[in-house]
Short mmCIF file of C-alpha atoms and ligand atoms in Angstrom, two decimals:
data_model
loop_
_atom_site.label_atom_id
_atom_site.label_comp_id
_atom_site.label_asym_id
_atom_site.label_seq_id
_atom_site.Cartn_x
_atom_site.Cartn_y
_atom_site.Cartn_z
CA MET A 1 0.00 0.00 0.00
CA ASN A 2 1.43 3.41 -0.90
CA ASP A 3 -1.17 6.14 -0.77
CA THR A 4 -0.58 9.64 -2.10
CA TYR A 5 -2.11 12.82 -0.65
CA ASP A 6 -1.60 16.57 -0.83
CA LEU A 7 -1.12 16.72 2.95
CA ALA A 8 -0.32 13.98 5.44
CA VAL A 9 -0.59 14.88 9.11
CA VAL A 10 0.92 12.81 11.90
CA GLY A 11 -1.01 13.39 15.14
CA ALA A 12 -4.75 13.96 15.59
CA GLY A 13 -4.54 16.42 18.48
CA ILE A 14 -5.72 19.99 18.08
CA ILE A 15 -2.65 21.06 16.09
CA GLY A 16 -2.89 18.16 13.64
CA LEU A 17 -6.63 18.76 13.30
CA GLY A 18 -5.89 22.45 12.69
CA ALA A 19 -3.50 21.50 9.87
CA ALA A 20 -6.05 19.13 8.36
CA TYR A 21 -8.79 21.77 8.56
CA ALA A 22 -6.57 24.40 6.92
CA ALA A 23 -5.87 22.03 4.02
CA LEU A 24 -9.47 20.85 3.71
CA LYS A 25 -10.65 24.45 3.38
CA ARG A 26 -8.34 24.79 0.39
CA GLY A 27 -9.77 21.71 -1.29
CA LEU A 28 -6.72 19.52 -0.67
CA ARG A 29 -6.65 15.76 -0.21
CA VAL A 30 -5.71 15.07 3.40
CA ILE A 31 -4.86 12.07 5.57
CA VAL A 32 -4.34 12.15 9.34
CA VAL A 33 -2.45 9.31 11.02
CA ASP A 34 -2.63 8.73 14.78
CA ARG A 35 -1.40 5.77 16.75
CA GLN A 36 -4.33 5.80 19.17
CA ALA A 37 -7.75 4.33 18.39
CA ASP A 38 -9.41 7.34 20.00
CA PRO A 39 -6.75 10.05 20.31
CA GLN A 40 -6.40 10.95 23.97
CA GLY A 41 -3.37 13.22 24.03
CA ALA A 42 -3.08 16.61 25.71
CA THR A 43 -5.99 17.82 23.59
CA VAL A 44 -8.52 15.83 25.65
CA ARG A 45 -6.75 16.18 29.00
CA ASN A 46 -6.72 19.94 29.35
CA PHE A 47 -9.01 22.58 30.88
CA GLY A 48 -10.63 23.54 27.58
CA HIS A 49 -9.71 27.08 28.57
CA LEU A 50 -9.00 29.15 25.47
CA CYS A 51 -7.11 31.94 27.15
CA ILE A 52 -6.73 34.34 24.25
CA GLY A 53 -6.52 37.58 26.21
CA GLU A 54 -3.73 36.22 28.41
CA GLN A 55 -1.36 35.88 25.43
CA THR A 56 1.08 38.29 23.88
CA GLY A 57 3.32 38.39 20.79
CA ALA A 58 3.13 35.44 18.37
CA ALA A 59 0.97 33.52 20.85
CA ARG A 60 -1.63 36.30 20.74
CA VAL A 61 -1.58 36.34 16.93
CA HIS A 62 -2.20 32.57 16.83
CA ALA A 63 -4.76 32.78 19.65
CA ASP A 64 -6.75 35.50 17.88
CA ARG A 65 -6.85 33.44 14.69
CA ALA A 66 -7.70 30.31 16.68
CA ARG A 67 -10.59 32.16 18.33
CA GLU A 68 -12.27 32.64 14.94
CA LEU A 69 -11.59 29.02 14.02
CA TRP A 70 -12.94 27.66 17.33
CA LEU A 71 -16.19 29.56 16.87
CA GLU A 72 -16.43 28.55 13.19
CA LEU A 73 -15.76 24.88 13.98
CA GLY A 74 -18.07 24.91 17.00
CA ARG A 75 -20.93 25.94 14.70
CA ALA A 76 -20.00 23.59 11.86
CA ALA A 77 -19.15 20.54 13.96
CA GLU A 78 -21.81 21.27 16.58
CA PHE A 79 -19.82 21.06 19.79
CA TRP A 80 -19.89 23.18 22.94
CA VAL A 81 -17.74 26.29 22.76
CA ARG A 82 -18.83 29.43 24.54
CA GLU A 83 -17.76 33.06 24.80
CA SER A 84 -17.29 32.74 28.53
CA GLY A 85 -14.58 35.30 29.14
CA THR A 86 -12.33 34.57 32.11
CA LEU A 87 -12.53 35.81 35.68
CA ILE A 88 -9.36 36.50 37.65
CA ILE A 89 -9.46 36.77 41.42
CA ALA A 90 -6.93 38.97 43.22
CA ARG A 91 -6.45 37.89 46.84
CA HIS A 92 -3.68 40.30 47.70
CA GLU A 93 -2.98 43.96 46.96
CA ASP A 94 0.01 43.05 44.77
CA GLU A 95 -2.23 40.89 42.56
CA ARG A 96 -4.74 43.74 42.30
CA ALA A 97 -1.91 46.14 41.36
CA LEU A 98 -0.75 43.73 38.68
CA LEU A 99 -4.24 43.53 37.18
CA GLU A 100 -4.53 47.32 37.33
CA ALA A 101 -1.28 47.63 35.37
CA ALA A 102 -2.60 45.18 32.75
CA VAL A 103 -5.94 46.94 32.15
CA ALA A 104 -6.81 47.32 28.45
CA ASP A 105 -9.85 47.17 26.17
CA ASP A 106 -10.20 43.43 26.70
CA LEU A 107 -9.24 43.31 30.40
CA ALA A 108 -11.51 45.17 32.82
CA LEU A 109 -10.87 45.56 36.53
CA LEU A 110 -13.54 44.38 39.00
CA THR A 111 -13.92 45.63 42.55
CA ALA A 112 -14.07 43.07 45.34
CA ALA A 113 -17.84 43.63 45.57
CA GLU A 114 -18.29 43.16 41.81
CA LEU A 115 -16.25 39.96 41.87
CA ASP A 116 -18.13 38.65 44.91
CA ALA A 117 -21.40 39.19 43.05
CA LEU A 118 -20.12 37.01 40.19
CA LEU A 119 -18.08 34.43 42.01
CA PRO A 120 -19.03 31.93 44.71
CA SER A 121 -15.74 32.48 46.56
CA ALA A 122 -15.55 32.56 50.35
CA PRO A 123 -16.46 35.96 51.90
CA GLY A 124 -13.58 38.37 52.26
CA VAL A 125 -11.17 36.36 50.12
CA ALA A 126 -11.15 38.72 47.11
CA VAL A 127 -9.58 42.16 47.24
CA GLY A 128 -10.46 42.72 43.58
CA GLY A 129 -10.26 41.02 40.24
CA ALA A 130 -10.63 41.32 36.51
CA ARG A 131 -12.56 39.96 33.56
CA VAL A 132 -10.81 39.03 30.33
CA ALA A 133 -13.43 39.54 27.66
CA ARG A 134 -12.31 37.61 24.58
CA ASP A 135 -11.64 34.21 26.13
CA LEU A 136 -13.57 31.11 25.12
CA GLN A 137 -14.23 27.80 26.78
CA THR A 138 -14.83 24.35 25.35
CA ASP A 139 -15.11 20.80 26.66
CA ALA A 140 -11.76 19.28 25.78
CA ARG A 141 -13.05 15.71 25.96
CA SER A 142 -15.71 16.15 23.32
CA ALA A 143 -14.39 18.97 21.13
CA SER A 144 -11.62 17.15 19.26
CA ALA A 145 -13.80 14.07 18.60
CA ALA A 146 -16.46 16.38 17.14
CA ILE A 147 -13.87 18.13 14.96
CA ARG A 148 -12.57 14.74 13.81
CA ARG A 149 -16.07 13.58 12.86
CA HIS A 150 -16.70 16.83 11.02
CA LEU A 151 -13.45 16.65 9.04
CA ALA A 152 -14.06 12.98 8.22
CA SER A 153 -17.56 13.79 6.98
CA ARG A 154 -16.00 16.32 4.60
CA GLY A 155 -13.46 13.89 3.18
CA VAL A 156 -10.42 13.95 5.45
CA GLU A 157 -9.16 10.39 5.84
CA PHE A 158 -8.26 9.31 9.39
CA ARG A 159 -6.00 6.32 9.78
CA LEU A 160 -6.13 5.56 13.52
CA ARG A 161 -4.33 2.83 15.50
CA THR A 162 -1.54 3.56 13.05
CA SER A 163 1.88 4.55 14.23
CA ALA A 164 4.34 6.65 12.27
CA GLY A 165 7.89 5.34 12.61
CA ALA A 166 9.73 7.71 10.28
CA VAL A 167 8.97 10.90 8.34
CA GLY A 168 10.86 12.82 5.71
CA GLY A 169 10.96 13.83 2.06
CA GLY A 170 7.19 13.65 1.60
CA ARG A 171 6.86 10.15 3.07
CA VAL A 172 5.50 8.74 6.31
CA GLN A 173 6.42 5.16 7.18
CA THR A 174 3.47 3.87 9.16
CA SER A 175 2.60 0.59 10.82
CA ARG A 176 0.04 0.11 8.02
CA GLY A 177 2.45 0.90 5.20
CA PRO A 178 3.92 4.03 3.61
CA VAL A 179 2.00 7.23 2.90
CA SER A 180 3.24 9.82 0.41
CA ALA A 181 2.24 13.47 0.35
CA ASP A 182 3.38 16.76 -1.12
CA LEU A 183 3.63 18.07 2.42
CA VAL A 184 3.88 16.23 5.74
CA VAL A 185 2.98 17.98 9.01
CA VAL A 186 4.30 16.42 12.21
CA ALA A 187 2.08 17.37 15.18
CA VAL A 188 2.93 14.72 17.77
CA ASN A 189 3.41 16.99 20.79
CA HIS A 190 5.92 15.54 23.32
CA ASP A 191 6.28 12.36 21.25
CA LEU A 192 8.56 14.39 19.01
CA ASP A 193 11.29 12.99 21.26
CA GLN A 194 10.51 9.54 19.82
CA LEU A 195 9.66 10.33 16.20
CA LEU A 196 12.42 12.91 15.65
CA PRO A 197 14.63 12.52 18.74
CA GLU A 198 17.63 14.39 17.39
CA LEU A 199 15.47 17.37 16.49
CA ALA A 200 13.82 17.36 19.94
CA GLU A 201 17.22 17.21 21.61
CA SER A 202 18.73 19.94 19.45
CA VAL A 203 15.93 22.42 20.21
CA GLY A 204 15.69 21.51 23.90
CA VAL A 205 12.17 20.01 23.90
CA VAL A 206 11.46 17.93 27.00
CA ARG A 207 8.22 16.67 28.57
CA CYS A 208 6.02 18.46 31.06
CA GLY A 209 3.69 16.29 33.18
CA LEU A 210 0.62 17.77 34.86
CA ASP A 211 -1.80 16.49 37.50
CA MET A 212 -5.49 17.37 37.13
CA LEU A 213 -8.72 16.73 39.01
CA ARG A 214 -12.40 16.80 38.10
CA ALA A 215 -14.63 17.37 41.10
CA ARG A 216 -17.97 18.42 42.44
CA ILE A 217 -17.64 21.41 44.70
CA ALA A 218 -20.49 22.26 47.02
CA LEU A 219 -20.84 25.89 45.90
CA PRO A 220 -23.79 28.11 46.81
CA ARG A 221 -24.12 29.02 43.12
CA PRO A 222 -22.32 27.88 39.94
CA LEU A 223 -18.93 29.13 38.87
CA PRO A 224 -19.94 31.30 35.87
CA ALA A 225 -16.68 31.20 33.88
CA PRO A 226 -13.12 29.86 33.98
CA LEU A 227 -11.32 31.29 36.99
CA LEU A 228 -7.62 32.18 37.28
CA THR A 229 -5.72 33.11 40.43
CA GLY A 230 -2.48 34.93 41.20
CA TRP A 231 -0.57 31.69 40.54
CA SER A 232 -1.92 31.72 36.96
CA LEU A 233 -0.72 35.26 36.36
CA LEU A 234 2.87 34.10 36.82
CA ARG A 235 2.58 31.87 33.75
CA TYR A 236 0.84 33.71 30.92
CA GLY A 237 2.76 35.93 28.52
CA ARG A 238 0.53 38.96 28.98
CA PHE A 239 1.46 39.22 32.67
CA SER A 240 4.63 37.23 33.19
CA GLY A 241 7.08 39.89 32.03
CA MET A 242 5.59 42.78 34.03
CA GLY A 243 7.47 44.28 36.99
CA GLU A 244 4.35 43.85 39.14
CA THR A 245 4.42 40.10 38.45
CA ALA A 246 7.88 39.75 39.97
CA VAL A 247 6.47 41.12 43.23
CA VAL A 248 3.56 38.65 43.16
CA ARG A 249 5.92 35.76 42.37
CA GLN A 250 8.29 36.62 45.17
CA ARG A 251 5.49 36.82 47.76
CA LEU A 252 3.66 33.67 46.62
CA HIS A 253 6.89 31.66 46.57
CA ALA A 254 7.89 32.95 50.02
CA GLU A 255 4.43 32.33 51.51
CA ARG A 256 3.84 28.93 49.93
CA PRO A 257 7.09 27.15 48.98
CA ASP A 258 5.09 23.88 49.00
CA LEU A 259 2.82 25.10 46.19
CA ALA A 260 5.73 26.74 44.35
CA ALA A 261 7.52 23.35 44.42
CA LEU A 262 4.50 21.84 42.66
CA ASP A 263 4.79 24.61 40.04
CA LEU A 264 1.10 25.26 40.62
CA ASN A 265 -1.30 26.96 38.26
CA GLN A 266 -4.32 27.30 40.52
CA MET A 267 -7.26 27.54 38.14
CA TYR A 268 -10.77 26.20 37.63
CA THR A 269 -13.04 25.62 34.66
CA PRO A 270 -16.72 24.75 35.08
CA LEU A 271 -18.18 22.10 32.75
CA PRO A 272 -21.76 22.00 31.47
CA ASP A 273 -22.60 19.09 33.80
CA GLY A 274 -21.79 21.24 36.84
CA THR A 275 -18.48 19.56 37.65
CA ILE A 276 -15.28 21.59 37.77
CA LEU A 277 -11.81 20.93 36.38
CA ILE A 278 -9.15 21.77 38.94
CA GLY A 279 -5.48 22.15 38.26
CA ASP A 280 -2.72 21.88 37.88
CA THR A 281 0.83 20.96 38.83
CA HIS A 282 3.87 20.75 36.55
CA VAL A 283 7.01 18.64 36.45
CA ARG A 284 9.53 18.62 33.59
CA GLY A 285 12.03 16.05 32.35
CA ALA A 286 13.08 13.69 29.58
CA SER A 287 10.61 11.17 30.97
CA ILE A 288 7.59 11.70 33.25
CA ALA A 289 6.90 9.10 35.94
CA PRO A 290 3.27 7.90 35.85
CA PHE A 291 3.02 7.89 39.66
CA GLN A 292 0.94 10.85 40.73
CA PRO A 293 1.80 11.97 44.28
CA GLU A 294 -1.31 12.12 46.45
CA ALA A 295 0.17 15.21 48.10
CA ALA A 296 -0.35 17.13 44.85
CA ALA A 297 -4.03 16.17 44.66
CA ASP A 298 -4.43 17.05 48.35
CA ALA A 299 -2.86 20.46 47.75
CA LEU A 300 -5.21 21.14 44.83
CA ALA A 301 -8.23 20.13 46.94
CA ASP A 302 -7.07 22.11 50.00
CA GLU A 303 -6.71 25.26 47.90
CA VAL A 304 -10.29 24.84 46.67
CA GLU A 305 -11.51 24.77 50.26
CA THR A 306 -9.53 27.92 51.11
CA LEU A 307 -10.77 29.79 48.05
CA PHE A 308 -14.41 28.72 47.98
CA GLY A 309 -14.92 27.66 51.60
CA ALA A 310 -16.56 24.53 50.22
CA ARG A 311 -16.02 20.79 50.31
CA VAL A 312 -14.48 19.03 47.28
CA ASP A 313 -15.71 15.68 46.07
CA VAL A 314 -13.02 14.42 43.66
CA LEU A 315 -14.50 12.37 40.80
CA GLU A 316 -11.43 11.77 38.62
CA ARG A 317 -7.69 12.39 38.55
CA TRP A 318 -5.38 12.12 35.58
CA GLN A 319 -2.01 13.04 34.23
CA GLY A 320 -1.46 15.07 31.08
CA VAL A 321 1.79 15.61 29.22
CA TYR A 322 2.89 18.26 26.77
CA ALA A 323 6.07 19.27 24.99
CA SER A 324 8.05 21.89 26.88
CA GLY A 325 10.70 24.00 25.21
CA PRO A 326 12.58 27.27 25.45
CA ASP A 327 9.99 29.16 23.34
CA ASP A 328 6.20 29.09 23.17
CA PHE A 329 6.21 27.21 19.85
CA LEU A 330 8.35 24.92 17.79
CA VAL A 331 7.95 25.55 14.07
CA THR A 332 10.62 23.98 11.93
CA GLU A 333 11.12 22.35 8.55
CA PRO A 334 13.58 19.44 8.76
CA ASP A 335 13.33 19.18 4.97
CA GLU A 336 11.41 21.05 2.30
CA ARG A 337 8.39 18.70 2.47
CA THR A 338 8.16 18.32 6.25
CA VAL A 339 6.86 20.87 8.77
CA VAL A 340 7.00 20.21 12.52
CA LEU A 341 4.49 22.13 14.63
CA ALA A 342 4.23 22.09 18.41
CA ALA A 343 3.10 24.33 21.23
CA THR A 344 5.97 24.02 23.68
CA THR A 345 4.19 25.49 26.66
CA GLY A 346 0.67 24.92 28.00
CA ILE A 347 -1.23 27.09 25.52
CA GLY A 348 -1.72 24.72 22.59
CA MET A 349 -5.47 24.43 23.00
CA THR A 350 -5.74 28.22 22.85
CA THR A 351 -3.37 28.71 19.95
CA GLY A 352 -3.10 25.39 18.05
CA LEU A 353 -5.75 25.99 15.38
CA GLY A 354 -4.27 29.42 14.65
CA LEU A 355 -0.70 28.15 14.74
CA ALA A 356 -1.55 25.59 12.06
CA GLU A 357 -3.48 28.02 9.85
CA ASN A 358 -0.99 30.91 10.15
CA THR A 359 2.09 28.74 9.66
CA LEU A 360 0.82 26.61 6.80
CA ALA A 361 -1.31 29.12 4.85
CA ALA A 362 1.28 30.02 2.21
CA ARG A 363 2.37 26.39 1.67
CA LEU A 364 -1.21 25.16 1.40
CA ASP A 365 -2.25 28.03 -0.90
CA ALA A 366 0.64 27.13 -3.20
CA LEU A 367 -0.35 23.45 -3.14
CA ALA A 368 -3.97 24.34 -3.85
CA SER A 369 -3.07 26.50 -6.81
CA THR A 370 -0.80 23.80 -8.26
CA GLU A 371 -3.56 21.24 -7.80
CA GLY A 372 -6.02 23.67 -9.41
CA ILE A 373 -3.83 23.80 -12.51
CA LEU A 374 -3.43 20.04 -12.63
CA ARG A 375 -7.06 19.12 -12.00
C1 FAD B 1 -3.34 18.88 31.87
C2 FAD B 1 -3.20 19.87 30.77
C3 FAD B 1 -3.88 21.10 30.85
C4 FAD B 1 -3.77 22.02 29.80
N1 FAD B 1 -4.55 23.13 29.82
C5 FAD B 1 -4.59 23.93 28.73
C6 FAD B 1 -5.52 25.00 28.64
O1 FAD B 1 -6.38 25.18 29.51
N2 FAD B 1 -5.44 25.85 27.58
C7 FAD B 1 -4.54 25.64 26.58
O2 FAD B 1 -4.49 26.44 25.66
N3 FAD B 1 -3.70 24.59 26.60
C8 FAD B 1 -3.71 23.73 27.63
N4 FAD B 1 -2.87 22.67 27.65
C9 FAD B 1 -1.96 22.46 26.52
C10 FAD B 1 -2.68 21.83 25.34
O3 FAD B 1 -3.54 20.79 25.79
C11 FAD B 1 -1.65 21.26 24.37
O4 FAD B 1 -0.69 22.26 24.07
C12 FAD B 1 -2.30 20.83 23.05
O5 FAD B 1 -3.42 20.01 23.30
C13 FAD B 1 -1.28 20.10 22.20
O6 FAD B 1 -1.94 19.63 21.04
P1 FAD B 1 -1.18 18.64 20.08
O7 FAD B 1 -2.08 18.42 18.92
O8 FAD B 1 0.19 19.16 19.83
O9 FAD B 1 -0.94 17.34 20.96
P2 FAD B 1 -1.81 16.06 21.37
O10 FAD B 1 -3.21 16.41 21.66
O11 FAD B 1 -1.04 15.41 22.46
O12 FAD B 1 -1.82 15.17 20.08
C14 FAD B 1 -0.67 14.51 19.59
C15 FAD B 1 -1.13 13.22 18.92
O13 FAD B 1 -0.03 12.65 18.25
C16 FAD B 1 -0.19 11.23 18.32
N5 FAD B 1 1.12 10.63 18.06
C17 FAD B 1 2.26 10.82 18.75
N6 FAD B 1 3.27 10.15 18.20
C18 FAD B 1 2.76 9.50 17.13
C19 FAD B 1 3.32 8.62 16.15
N7 FAD B 1 4.60 8.30 16.14
N8 FAD B 1 2.49 8.11 15.20
C20 FAD B 1 1.16 8.42 15.18
N9 FAD B 1 0.60 9.25 16.09
C21 FAD B 1 1.39 9.79 17.03
C22 FAD B 1 -0.71 10.98 19.71
O14 FAD B 1 -1.37 9.73 19.78
C23 FAD B 1 -1.64 12.18 19.90
O15 FAD B 1 -2.99 11.85 19.61
C24 FAD B 1 -2.93 21.75 28.69
C25 FAD B 1 -2.25 20.53 28.63
C26 FAD B 1 -2.39 19.60 29.64
C27 FAD B 1 -1.66 18.30 29.52
#
């Protein structure tokens, strides 16, 4: 078997699906190969928090494009994606000062009273907060399966339970035989260290493992939108470089070295069924042990009780992994017919669709016009 396509994509996570969608829209013949029967990579393990307004630079460009694509795909593929915005709670004056310094058209400050009216947090916890207007939310577990079904219904071929062992020069060697394509996109996230190990090593891509919980929290009223805390502000590009953030970081790390050691991003996203995703902790290395320390789950649950003053009933725990590198993204072309795309920090759900479209547009347009001449 040696099948020929315009585009072959390795990896059916959000970045691979973004590449397939970009090519499909241009009328190209596309195959997506994934080694899992029902792809369950980072794309189904995350918060479904599309934190557009928290990005800056190239990440913001990709996030803004992805926002349009998420809304377009949500309508076409009929899955849950909502214009939720994001709430941020400030629990200390330095966090409030940081939010004040970040105010812009899409980031509005909230007083403590305004936040309390929106948020079921414990009385007196908030000193202020903010709302980020442009953010979206989806259900990570169902969104990518819906996108896959939609793309398949429009002619994209999915070859699942099929592992790619080598890529290069317009060919993918798979466990079901070779595939040829004018262009091959590699979107295998942290598994880049297996498929193209020398490339991963040369650009410094390692693995980041995260612990997550899904829980019922006995709140007096529902959490209306994804919620970030001061710990989150330390991570996202829009805030992380600001002088005010250094002050917040120093205090949080001095007050809670235990949480700093977990590399905590204390955040919450409410799902349509009323349960809440709680996260997350981070550990980096060439290999991530599968053994999730109970202390990390306890810390996540304890922080819920402090913030909301409510009991946590944990329903599920899991580990997610993503590629971690020196920059936000890895975009590279090992040869003229192979493009490697990865989000190398935890913003691939927010940016992945835009990363694929923005990076591949010129190549796919050229392929489409060549095909147009030939057909
Ligand atoms: C716990 C957690 C929380 C997160 N929260 C957020 C968030 O709230 N917002 C946000 O923007 N981002 C978040 N992220 C990051 C985001 O989920 C990832 O950046 C994004 O999903 C990566 O998409 P991907 O397509 O590159 O990878 P994946 O979804 O991991 O897909 C890669 C696919 O490649 C396949 N594959 C690998 N090797 C091969 C091979 N050799 N042959 C065939 N198939 C192969 C795998 O089976 C997999 O299906 C989070 C990540 C985690 C883990």
